[in-house]
Amino acid sequence: MLAKIKSLYNVVDEKPALNRARYVALSRQIPLMYAIVLVNMLGMVVTHYQFAPAVLTLTLPLILLPFTIIRSYRIITAKEEKLSDGEIAKRLNTINILSATIGIVCVSWALLLFSYGNAYTQGHTAFFICLTAIAVITCLMHLRQAGLLMFTTVLCPTAMFFLLQEQVVFKAIAVNILLVSGTMLFIMFRYSQAYTQVIDKQARLEQQSKILKILSNENMRLANLDSLTTIPNRRRFFSELEKRIQERQESSDPLVVGILDLDGFKQVNDIFGHPAGDQLLIDASHRLKELFDDDVFIARLGGDEFGLIIENPGTERELKGFGNYICDALREPFQMKEGSAQVAGTIGFAIYPEAGKTPSILFERADYALCYSKQNNKGTIGIFSEEHETAIREVSSIAHCLREANLNDELDIHYQPIYDTKQGHIVAFEALARWNNPQLGVIPPNIFISSAEQSGIISRLTPILFNKALHEASKWPSHIGLSFNLSTFDLCSPDSILSLLNSIERQGFDATRITFEITETAVMQDFNRATHGLSLIRQMGSKIALDDFGTGYSSLSYLPRMPIERLKVDRSFIEDIESSNAKQDIMHTIGELCRNLKLECIIEGVESESQFLLLDKMGYSLMQGYYLSRPVPALGLPDILAEDLMSQQVPTAVNG
Ligand code: C2E
Ligand code: CA
Ligand code: CA
């Protein structure tokens, strides 16, 4: 019971937010309260000065005046945000006790003065006590404990005092005091309850918004991190690049964008499996992070590609040196539980502002420098230069000429035979596009085909080439097939595939004689669309060959999922095979793979007798290459076909 009563008067610090809000409100109201008390006291001094002793009339106001000024000053200048929750509760209790003490002292002073003077001054005293108490309670509205304390320690005894007076007027005043202050106290409690709820709610909302902020910061952090390596991801890379370029709008300080690609990562994936590949990426990103200081920002862009943003890159020579330093570090073998693996890095750099002034152009150009290095000097550093700029311009001028060209007249096809070397005869011809433009001259297919792909003209080009090839192939003996190359676009566009199949039907050609050559990269671009296109081709009865096998980026695990009948082994495996044991081992493995997956295997790029004999010894029979025959124009085909017929007749004749 005693504890409950104590809790009614005492300010506890269990609701820190509420106490803080109370303190803020009170610190504005208390100086006002003191001012009212002092002014009212002054009124009392004026009316009682002539009746009461000066010591009594003046002492208290003279003590209170400096005291309240100092208190008010301290309250106004105190920095609430610097006070701890405990200190705030302590200060509220002080306000509580101090207001009750001052209240008691003031009322005692007024009641002492009451005995002096006449009926008017007595009336004034009653009026002073009543109104001052009401003003004080109003000012302490936010601290119901103080209100209750004032009521019990000041107003109740005062009411008792007036009640005990003989005059009825004072008895009536006593009743008035109790009634008004009781009502005020009731309202104060109600207000305090509502105020507590509002502050509680506000505190809850603030707490929730703090949690939300933490969550959204965490989400933001996760959205900007690569989940595997925990270094920044592609999204973060571009936002960082954007930010840094924006910072440079005025200064134009150089900045370098780099793209780093791991060479040999695909093989690690294929040989050791995906978990090992993942581990390698994690180790590689840690290794890279350790190499750099604050001037280099690194992110994983996806797959085995990393992005770099380099501040203060120094000269081009220094940049190259820095690139080599990164590549050297990557060349150190990675130790994993599956075994040790080695990769290399190729890097493309683009320097701001020379190579471009926007993030997308800089990135595109760094990528170009990377691809250029990959094609020409794997494992080296490429810095986007004027030479690259010229090459880009050439591609776009090729695209321009392609658009203007009379493709029907200018496109031609050469045919390269594919031999069954065991049987000694031609099994098919591969159609290889040729473009002879009056302005540009003869353009090699790998250049104009990729330019046509980039500029979207390929959809016009493929049907023209295919119709020409079909027309030519219909003149060949029926056992000889036609191999036709499809681009990424052709493969991923059902319309394009359907139009090719229509051409076959229209020309009345036997679809089973046709093999479409596709590349891994084309399939990987959009695996689902590509396999849909491939199944359309298969429904017609045509075959599919995977071209340039071994140069793409896919994993071997995709192989059984592709509806293919043939593999064409890229000529890079045949180059110098005579002197390379590693290449011979690879060729043995590929042979084994084809036997297991029941795939026919065609070897491309057989250039010499020694290569031919070696491959023949390994058991390969389907071959294509300069050693057997270069691609020939349609005009040269009758001779080759006649020769082929002869060679088939020779064994027959011998046997016969
Ligand atoms: P590909 O499909 O790998 O074609 C084989 C390329 O290797 C041809 O180059 C051929 O001339 C060349 N080649 C053949 N035997 C040897 C050899 O023993 N040694 C060397 N060094 N090279 C040999 P080409 O005709 O310049 O064609 C290049 C690429 O252009 C083709 O590579 C193919 O990807 C693309 N291409 C050619 N014609 C077409 C076409 O009609 N459509 C599409 N989409 N692409 C085509
Ligand atoms: Ca081909
Ligand atoms: Ca090829």
mmCIF file of C-alpha atoms in Angstrom, residues 412-419 426-433 462-486 500-501 503-505 507-518 537 541-547 565-566 568 600 602 624 632-634 637 641:
data_model
loop_
_atom_site.group_PDB
_atom_site.id
_atom_site.type_symbol
_atom_site.label_atom_id
_atom_site.label_comp_id
_atom_site.label_asym_id
_atom_site.label_seq_id
_atom_site.Cartn_x
_atom_site.Cartn_y
_atom_site.Cartn_z
ATOM 1 C CA ASP A 412 28.530 -16.142 -102.378
ATOM 2 C CA ILE A 413 29.269 -19.509 -100.823
ATOM 3 C CA HIS A 414 32.381 -21.617 -100.807
ATOM 4 C CA TYR A 415 32.165 -25.280 -99.953
ATOM 5 C CA GLN A 416 34.634 -27.273 -97.930
ATOM 6 C CA PRO A 417 34.354 -31.056 -98.047
ATOM 7 C CA ILE A 418 34.142 -33.180 -94.927
ATOM 8 C CA TYR A 419 35.759 -36.548 -95.553
ATOM 9 C CA ILE A 426 33.266 -37.046 -99.102
ATOM 10 C CA VAL A 427 30.308 -37.276 -96.725
ATOM 11 C CA ALA A 428 29.275 -33.626 -96.814
ATOM 12 C CA PHE A 429 30.179 -30.074 -97.795
ATOM 13 C CA GLU A 430 30.209 -27.254 -95.268
ATOM 14 C CA ALA A 431 28.778 -24.043 -96.715
ATOM 15 C CA LEU A 432 31.053 -21.072 -95.867
ATOM 16 C CA ALA A 433 29.757 -17.616 -96.648
ATOM 17 C CA THR A 462 20.879 -16.339 -93.430
ATOM 18 C CA PRO A 463 17.898 -17.102 -95.749
ATOM 19 C CA ILE A 464 19.807 -15.814 -98.797
ATOM 20 C CA LEU A 465 22.835 -17.971 -97.966
ATOM 21 C CA PHE A 466 20.709 -21.006 -97.124
ATOM 22 C CA ASN A 467 18.700 -20.821 -100.354
ATOM 23 C CA LYS A 468 21.886 -20.541 -102.396
ATOM 24 C CA ALA A 469 23.399 -23.524 -100.531
ATOM 25 C CA LEU A 470 20.256 -25.629 -101.002
ATOM 26 C CA HIS A 471 20.162 -24.768 -104.688
ATOM 27 C CA GLU A 472 23.781 -25.925 -105.063
ATOM 28 C CA ALA A 473 23.383 -29.021 -102.888
ATOM 29 C CA SER A 474 20.444 -30.265 -104.958
ATOM 30 C CA LYS A 475 22.995 -30.841 -107.766
ATOM 31 C CA TRP A 476 25.114 -33.216 -105.632
ATOM 32 C CA PRO A 477 24.764 -36.990 -105.358
ATOM 33 C CA SER A 478 22.126 -37.813 -102.787
ATOM 34 C CA HIS A 479 24.528 -39.442 -100.293
ATOM 35 C CA ILE A 480 26.432 -36.164 -99.859
ATOM 36 C CA GLY A 481 25.137 -33.914 -97.104
ATOM 37 C CA LEU A 482 25.096 -30.154 -96.619
ATOM 38 C CA SER A 483 26.489 -28.588 -93.440
ATOM 39 C CA PHE A 484 25.171 -25.092 -92.770
ATOM 40 C CA ASN A 485 26.292 -22.688 -90.008
ATOM 41 C CA LEU A 486 23.645 -21.040 -87.850
ATOM 42 C CA LEU A 500 14.720 -22.207 -93.056
ATOM 43 C CA LEU A 501 12.551 -25.312 -92.740
ATOM 44 C CA SER A 503 12.880 -23.260 -97.711
ATOM 45 C CA ILE A 504 13.807 -26.949 -97.431
ATOM 46 C CA GLU A 505 10.225 -27.956 -98.159
ATOM 47 C CA GLN A 507 12.941 -26.610 -102.741
ATOM 48 C CA GLY A 508 11.906 -30.251 -102.177
ATOM 49 C CA PHE A 509 15.260 -31.012 -100.560
ATOM 50 C CA ASP A 510 15.724 -34.064 -98.366
ATOM 51 C CA ALA A 511 15.977 -32.570 -94.846
ATOM 52 C CA THR A 512 17.890 -35.596 -93.543
ATOM 53 C CA ARG A 513 20.833 -34.586 -95.735
ATOM 54 C CA ILE A 514 21.242 -31.325 -93.844
ATOM 55 C CA THR A 515 23.335 -30.739 -90.733
ATOM 56 C CA PHE A 516 23.015 -27.407 -88.951
ATOM 57 C CA GLU A 517 26.182 -26.312 -87.193
ATOM 58 C CA ILE A 518 25.694 -24.391 -83.990
ATOM 59 C CA ILE A 537 15.069 -28.897 -86.675
ATOM 60 C CA GLY A 541 14.851 -34.964 -89.670
ATOM 61 C CA SER A 542 17.914 -32.713 -90.017
ATOM 62 C CA LYS A 543 20.983 -33.208 -87.824
ATOM 63 C CA ILE A 544 22.741 -30.859 -85.461
ATOM 64 C CA ALA A 545 26.489 -30.502 -84.963
ATOM 65 C CA LEU A 546 28.154 -28.627 -82.111
ATOM 66 C CA ASP A 547 30.764 -26.470 -83.839
ATOM 67 C CA GLU A 565 24.433 -35.827 -83.165
ATOM 68 C CA ARG A 566 27.869 -34.447 -83.998
ATOM 69 C CA LYS A 568 33.165 -30.587 -84.463
ATOM 70 C CA GLU A 600 29.915 -38.521 -84.352
ATOM 71 C CA ILE A 602 34.461 -34.358 -86.936
ATOM 72 C CA GLN A 624 37.959 -31.477 -92.612
ATOM 73 C CA VAL A 632 36.149 -24.074 -103.024
ATOM 74 C CA PRO A 633 33.664 -21.945 -104.953
ATOM 75 C CA ALA A 634 30.604 -23.660 -106.425
ATOM 76 C CA LEU A 637 32.627 -28.559 -107.077
ATOM 77 C CA LEU A 641 32.802 -34.535 -106.958
#
